């Protein structure tokens, strides 16, 4: 790399880093507890719950829905999901199907009795707060897109940092930290070492984070392209009280998919459905296909099977981006590694800031000069 | 003295050779870590532990460097 190129890269690295550092620090700090949200939820909410009739028959989904709406008479159903380890159905409702996530109401029901299952809400407010600030800074879509832009700038900072690694480190053996020299030189070595060794993880988490910020436009695009034939005007959307039987819709959907696992139902008007259909989502059974959902669409007015809609590549990319960003796909060991790498990233960001702040007007340490001289 | 000798050896290296030497170890751990992150997505059960180990392999190299490479 020529001296000019190195200078240009250093400029890019400095300014891209400075622009995004404060937001990246916030994302790293809020992301840390989110890595362990399952473990934190379990610890704060030890479950002693048992179903009313452990060996009893399951209530029909239509009955559960009816009970859920009796509890929320002014709401419409938005989503229904199913616990995998206990007979519990979760029903999300809201004043309208398209209300913001924060305005939705979530309740869980014992499928053997229809009784409400106590919510595990100890600590939920804090985790919700952290998730919201991590996702969109409480600004909705503009906040998500803003964080996506910060993520792109961060990726530029990482790539320029990788390119600068060789000019900085070419005279040193791998891993050398000149701790006995000036504090700036010591922290430059830490910054370079920690940065380059965490680069793969940071690129994956940063890149998938950027993709996740596009979730709303991606889903909207999917609805208006792949589901275009279904969202064309079909007359007035069905009234929530005149919905076709959910159990019948579920039976038709299950008959259409083979060897897949039921994941959730999006009701008409919800973000993952159309105004007229139940979208019943299934996923595969292998670790990879578990991320790949496929919706069966059933007309909510007459129960007609409208088709299976395999997800296009961009929705699959979004689906794969979520576990790769949150690190919740490889058990506790991977989560611990995620947390350590997150902490190291905080150190890299902090040391970068320190190197910039400490520079102001001072003459550069001679040991840092080879960078500016370019390759010998 | 040893440091000066190392500097002499490095300054005698050709540019591509020196670049290779500088980037070899980070590139190996970059690939190993990336493979571990993707592998964990493809496997289940006990293999998850191995994938996590690969994904976290740079941490071991970091620990080694911080213990033995501080001058």
XYZ file of C-alpha atoms in Angstrom:
447
model
C 0.000 0.000 0.000
C 1.420 3.383 -0.930
C 1.953 6.110 1.664
C -0.890 8.109 0.131
C -3.224 5.144 0.321
C -2.296 4.562 3.954
C -3.031 8.197 4.741
C -6.380 7.961 2.982
C -7.261 4.771 4.874
C -6.214 6.382 8.153
C -8.508 9.318 7.392
C -11.410 6.982 6.586
C -10.742 4.927 9.717
C -10.553 7.987 11.948
C -13.700 9.694 10.749
C -15.917 6.654 10.281
C -14.929 5.516 13.759
C -15.555 8.905 15.331
C -18.994 9.201 13.749
C -20.251 5.846 14.929
C -18.338 5.177 18.157
C -20.870 6.626 20.585
C -23.714 4.657 18.985
C -21.622 1.495 18.811
C -20.770 1.841 22.495
C -24.479 2.123 23.242
C -25.223 -0.938 21.078
C -22.458 -2.984 22.717
C -23.578 -2.027 26.224
C -27.276 -2.672 25.613
C -26.522 -5.790 23.585
C -24.566 -7.412 26.409
C -27.552 -8.238 28.668
C -29.672 -9.033 25.608
C -27.319 -11.925 24.765
C -28.458 -13.596 27.984
C -32.109 -12.545 27.895
C -33.335 -16.154 28.170
C -31.115 -16.883 31.146
C -32.020 -13.562 32.817
C -35.742 -14.180 32.249
C -35.449 -17.687 33.688
C -33.464 -16.503 36.695
C -35.858 -13.671 37.491
C -38.964 -15.756 36.839
C -38.484 -19.280 38.174
C -41.420 -21.193 36.733
C -43.524 -23.297 39.065
C -46.454 -23.263 36.686
C -48.165 -26.524 35.714
C -51.138 -26.925 33.380
C -54.569 -27.287 35.003
C -55.098 -30.701 33.409
C -51.672 -32.143 32.585
C -53.150 -35.201 30.894
C -56.329 -33.517 29.713
C -57.443 -32.725 26.203
C -56.257 -29.536 24.506
C -58.808 -26.788 23.919
C -59.407 -25.783 20.327
C -57.514 -22.724 19.130
C -60.812 -21.000 18.320
C -61.796 -21.380 21.975
C -58.459 -20.006 23.184
C -58.862 -17.053 20.808
C -62.377 -16.440 22.093
C -61.124 -16.441 25.703
C -58.243 -14.107 24.788
C -60.649 -11.630 23.196
C -62.980 -11.831 26.203
C -60.050 -10.551 28.250
C -59.428 -7.752 25.687
C -62.900 -6.958 24.277
C -61.767 -3.853 22.369
C -58.782 -5.569 20.729
C -58.287 -7.606 17.581
C -55.963 -10.605 17.368
C -52.556 -9.961 15.808
C -50.377 -13.016 16.463
C -50.685 -16.405 18.079
C -47.639 -18.456 19.027
C -47.019 -21.696 20.859
C -44.626 -22.652 23.644
C -42.579 -25.673 22.673
C -42.103 -27.146 26.149
C -45.555 -26.720 27.707
C -49.185 -26.557 26.558
C -49.317 -22.775 26.403
C -50.687 -20.564 23.638
C -49.590 -16.924 23.468
C -51.995 -14.415 21.971
C -50.937 -10.922 20.940
C -53.746 -8.397 20.515
C -54.042 -4.681 19.850
C -56.496 -1.912 19.042
C -55.670 -2.483 15.353
C -53.638 -5.215 13.620
C -50.997 -2.667 12.573
C -50.334 -1.006 15.934
C -46.720 -0.524 16.992
C -45.149 -3.360 18.954
C -45.159 -1.212 22.092
C -48.954 -0.863 21.890
C -49.569 -4.605 21.584
C -50.870 -6.712 24.464
C -49.408 -10.146 25.070
C -51.099 -12.854 27.130
C -50.469 -16.560 27.608
C -53.181 -19.196 28.090
C -53.187 -22.732 29.428
C -54.332 -24.822 26.498
C -55.810 -27.450 28.803
C -58.100 -24.995 30.628
C -58.027 -21.583 28.960
C -56.723 -20.043 32.197
C -54.278 -17.169 32.024
C -50.679 -18.206 32.610
C -48.840 -15.739 34.877
C -46.522 -13.678 32.717
C -42.789 -13.899 33.449
C -42.585 -10.141 33.800
C -39.959 -9.683 36.523
C -37.310 -7.615 34.823
C -39.305 -7.530 31.589
C -39.552 -3.729 31.602
C -35.769 -3.375 31.748
C -35.183 -5.945 29.023
C -37.858 -4.336 26.824
C -36.234 -0.944 27.364
C -32.816 -2.305 26.398
C -34.196 -4.104 23.349
C -36.057 -1.023 22.174
C -33.108 1.330 22.536
C -30.860 -1.280 20.887
C -33.277 -1.716 17.984
C -34.546 1.765 17.162
C -33.654 4.280 19.914
C -37.413 4.555 20.595
C -37.801 6.230 17.187
C -39.433 3.432 15.215
C -38.391 2.944 11.604
C -36.343 6.183 11.376
C -34.386 5.033 14.423
C -33.783 1.611 12.893
C -32.580 3.117 9.626
C -30.353 5.566 11.490
C -28.723 2.715 13.406
C -28.396 0.851 10.101
C -26.493 3.819 8.662
C -24.272 3.862 11.753
C -23.707 0.146 11.200
C -22.612 0.739 7.607
C -20.194 3.432 8.767
C -18.922 1.011 11.414
C -18.281 -1.609 8.717
C -16.244 0.961 6.804
C -14.293 1.652 10.007
C -13.583 -2.064 10.500
C -12.510 -2.655 6.892
C -10.237 0.392 6.870
C -8.863 -0.742 10.240
C -8.036 -4.175 8.814
C -6.253 -2.530 5.877
C -4.249 -0.390 8.290
C -3.207 -3.340 10.440
C -0.316 -4.432 8.215
C 1.369 -1.014 7.895
C 1.152 -0.561 11.667
C 2.314 -4.012 12.652
C 4.766 -4.935 9.910
C 7.807 -4.459 12.142
C 6.404 -6.365 15.071
C 5.812 -10.016 15.745
C 2.189 -11.012 16.061
C 0.640 -10.046 19.367
C 3.362 -7.695 20.512
C 2.193 -5.126 23.035
C 4.770 -2.489 23.862
C 3.509 -2.085 27.400
C 6.710 -0.565 28.756
C 6.633 2.300 26.228
C 4.303 5.303 26.228
C 0.629 4.712 27.191
C -0.443 5.741 23.676
C 1.828 3.204 22.041
C 0.680 0.524 24.450
C -2.978 1.273 23.691
C -2.310 1.446 19.979
C -0.934 -2.089 20.176
C -3.907 -3.252 22.245
C -6.286 -1.540 19.796
C -4.644 -3.234 16.808
C -4.378 -6.654 18.400
C -7.882 -6.769 19.866
C -9.360 -5.212 16.737
C -7.828 -7.590 14.239
C -8.519 -10.700 16.305
C -12.200 -9.865 16.737
C -12.646 -8.679 13.138
C -14.531 -11.764 11.905
C -17.062 -11.631 14.731
C -17.470 -7.861 14.502
C -18.015 -8.030 10.736
C -20.647 -10.750 11.164
C -22.475 -9.019 14.017
C -22.181 -5.579 12.393
C -23.250 -6.812 8.968
C -26.218 -8.780 10.257
C -27.141 -5.843 12.483
C -27.365 -3.630 9.411
C -29.574 -6.212 7.683
C -31.810 -6.426 10.769
C -32.388 -2.674 10.681
C -33.999 -3.209 7.293
C -36.527 -5.712 8.657
C -39.568 -3.470 8.165
C -38.779 -2.431 4.549
C -37.842 -6.042 3.709
C -41.117 -7.444 5.048
C -43.092 -4.660 3.361
C -41.322 -5.330 0.061
C -42.029 -9.053 0.414
C -45.709 -8.344 1.028
C -45.985 -6.037 -1.961
C -44.134 -8.315 -4.373
C -44.413 -11.971 -3.366
C -47.865 -11.531 -1.867
C -48.973 -8.954 -4.413
C -51.665 -11.172 -5.878
C -53.091 -11.714 -2.412
C -53.089 -8.134 -1.217
C -54.912 -6.779 -4.237
C -58.313 -5.446 -3.218
C -60.533 -8.276 -2.116
C -63.277 -6.069 -0.743
C -63.430 -5.065 2.886
C -61.153 -6.971 5.267
C -63.001 -9.564 7.312
C -64.422 -8.444 10.630
C -62.580 -9.966 13.587
C -65.852 -11.543 14.733
C -66.457 -13.120 11.333
C -63.143 -14.888 10.936
C -63.220 -18.409 9.587
C -62.339 -21.158 12.090
C -58.662 -20.981 13.012
C -58.600 -24.711 13.768
C -59.857 -25.495 10.271
C -57.313 -23.096 8.774
C -54.584 -24.742 10.851
C -55.618 -28.223 9.689
C -55.447 -27.126 6.040
C -52.076 -25.470 6.550
C -50.633 -28.536 8.284
C -51.871 -30.743 5.474
C -50.013 -28.560 2.978
C -46.637 -28.761 4.690
C -44.871 -31.964 5.504
C -42.497 -32.584 8.369
C -42.358 -28.975 9.501
C -42.886 -27.370 12.883
C -45.658 -24.862 13.582
C -44.195 -21.527 14.627
C -46.866 -18.831 14.762
C -50.003 -17.435 13.190
C -50.264 -13.880 11.850
C -53.873 -12.713 11.749
C -55.360 -10.638 8.912
C -53.841 -7.150 8.794
C -50.767 -8.077 10.873
C -47.341 -7.174 9.570
C -46.564 -10.714 8.436
C -49.879 -11.323 6.715
C -52.335 -9.714 4.338
C -55.605 -8.016 5.216
C -57.544 -11.126 4.297
C -55.454 -14.114 5.266
C -54.268 -16.140 8.139
C -50.550 -16.558 7.554
C -49.575 -19.745 9.375
C -45.803 -20.028 9.670
C -43.837 -23.238 9.852
C -40.120 -23.852 10.127
C -37.775 -26.779 9.510
C -36.236 -29.084 12.080
C -32.515 -28.744 11.430
C -30.509 -25.900 12.995
C -30.345 -24.116 9.654
C -33.922 -24.692 8.451
C -35.187 -23.710 11.900
C -34.463 -20.142 10.782
C -36.267 -20.622 7.471
C -39.977 -20.068 7.825
C -42.614 -20.719 5.238
C -46.133 -19.326 5.517
C -49.258 -21.162 4.469
C -51.918 -18.635 3.588
C -55.537 -19.391 4.332
C -58.343 -17.018 3.398
C -59.713 -15.816 6.736
C -63.191 -15.248 5.271
C -63.961 -18.667 3.869
C -61.086 -20.940 4.889
C -59.884 -21.406 1.310
C -56.247 -22.511 1.049
C -54.467 -19.730 -0.867
C -51.058 -21.364 -1.125
C -47.659 -21.861 0.402
C -45.345 -18.920 -0.154
C -41.681 -19.905 0.185
C -39.681 -16.966 1.395
C -37.492 -15.211 -1.186
C -33.735 -14.889 -0.684
C -33.899 -11.480 0.947
C -36.335 -12.632 3.643
C -34.201 -15.759 4.201
C -31.175 -13.484 4.556
C -33.047 -11.448 7.149
C -34.073 -14.640 8.971
C -30.464 -15.863 9.093
C -29.236 -12.449 10.184
C -31.176 -12.557 13.415
C -29.405 -15.483 15.137
C -26.061 -14.399 13.696
C -26.574 -10.989 15.271
C -27.931 -12.061 18.653
C -25.734 -15.160 19.102
C -28.567 -17.259 20.501
C -28.144 -20.246 18.205
C -25.280 -22.249 19.659
C -26.094 -22.716 23.321
C -24.548 -21.091 26.383
C -20.879 -21.543 25.325
C -21.471 -19.462 22.212
C -23.354 -16.847 24.230
C -20.407 -16.533 26.624
C -18.031 -16.109 23.674
C -20.433 -13.520 22.259
C -20.333 -11.600 25.529
C -16.520 -11.684 25.769
C -16.186 -10.507 22.166
C -18.715 -7.768 22.892
C -16.621 -6.614 25.867
C -13.472 -6.657 23.739
C -15.255 -4.552 21.131
C -16.041 -2.015 23.865
C -12.307 -1.917 24.687
C -11.439 -1.455 20.987
C -13.932 1.410 20.698
C -12.735 2.988 23.935
C -9.057 2.661 23.036
C -9.737 4.175 19.608
C -11.371 7.137 21.289
C -8.459 7.403 23.737
C -5.925 7.369 20.892
C -7.799 10.142 19.114
C -8.340 12.264 22.229
C -4.746 11.830 23.348
C -3.401 12.893 20.000
C -4.611 16.516 20.043
C -1.684 18.589 18.940
C 0.958 16.316 20.417
C 3.847 15.113 18.380
C 3.362 11.513 17.373
C 5.413 8.866 19.183
C 8.303 8.020 16.820
C 7.381 4.339 17.086
C 4.072 5.138 15.373
C 5.684 6.943 12.479
C 6.344 4.040 10.119
C 2.671 4.191 9.275
C 3.090 7.598 7.712
C 6.275 6.731 5.921
C 4.588 3.990 3.961
C 6.200 0.713 3.001
C 9.948 0.611 2.881
C 19.171 -7.350 21.655
C 16.753 -10.017 20.535
C 14.351 -7.279 19.459
C 17.040 -5.591 17.391
C 17.892 -8.920 15.735
C 14.257 -9.491 14.908
C 14.033 -6.003 13.373
C 17.101 -6.703 11.253
C 15.612 -9.956 9.998
C 12.326 -8.247 9.175
C 13.934 -5.351 7.366
C 15.748 -7.866 5.151
C 12.468 -9.579 4.203
C 10.855 -8.821 0.874
C 7.651 -6.794 0.997
C 5.211 -9.619 0.098
C 6.944 -11.974 2.507
C 6.731 -9.428 5.304
C 3.061 -8.784 4.540
C 2.378 -12.519 4.609
C 4.160 -12.841 7.921
C 2.225 -9.926 9.437
C -1.166 -11.131 8.276
C -0.772 -14.912 8.519
C -1.903 -15.459 12.098
C -4.766 -12.901 12.059
C -5.982 -14.398 8.753
C -5.962 -17.935 10.168
C -7.986 -16.889 13.208
C -10.300 -14.765 11.067
C -11.126 -17.842 8.953
C -11.415 -20.135 11.978
C -13.703 -17.753 13.815
C -15.894 -17.173 10.762
C -16.122 -20.921 10.139
C -17.130 -21.477 13.772
C -19.854 -18.849 13.621
C -21.367 -20.431 10.507
C -20.763 -24.004 11.641
C -22.737 -23.357 14.853
C -25.677 -22.473 12.645
C -25.491 -25.814 10.829
C -25.036 -28.253 13.699
C -26.767 -29.146 16.923
C -25.893 -30.789 20.210
C -22.306 -31.561 21.123
C -20.993 -30.149 17.835
C -22.239 -26.780 19.023
C -19.446 -26.808 21.592
C -16.801 -27.405 18.929
C -18.253 -24.694 16.727
C -18.231 -22.297 19.683
C -14.613 -23.233 20.326
C -13.723 -22.386 16.724
C -15.708 -19.144 16.886
C -13.911 -18.197 20.083
C -10.445 -19.343 18.984
C -9.187 -15.724 18.602
C -9.790 -15.312 22.331
C -7.250 -18.023 23.081
C -4.738 -16.378 20.768
C -5.428 -13.059 22.471
C -4.877 -14.577 25.882
C -1.599 -16.078 24.709
C -0.485 -12.748 23.247
C -1.431 -10.793 26.352
C 0.408 -13.254 28.590
C 3.560 -13.760 26.548
C 3.885 -10.859 24.137
C 3.863 -7.891 26.466
C 7.194 -6.095 26.247
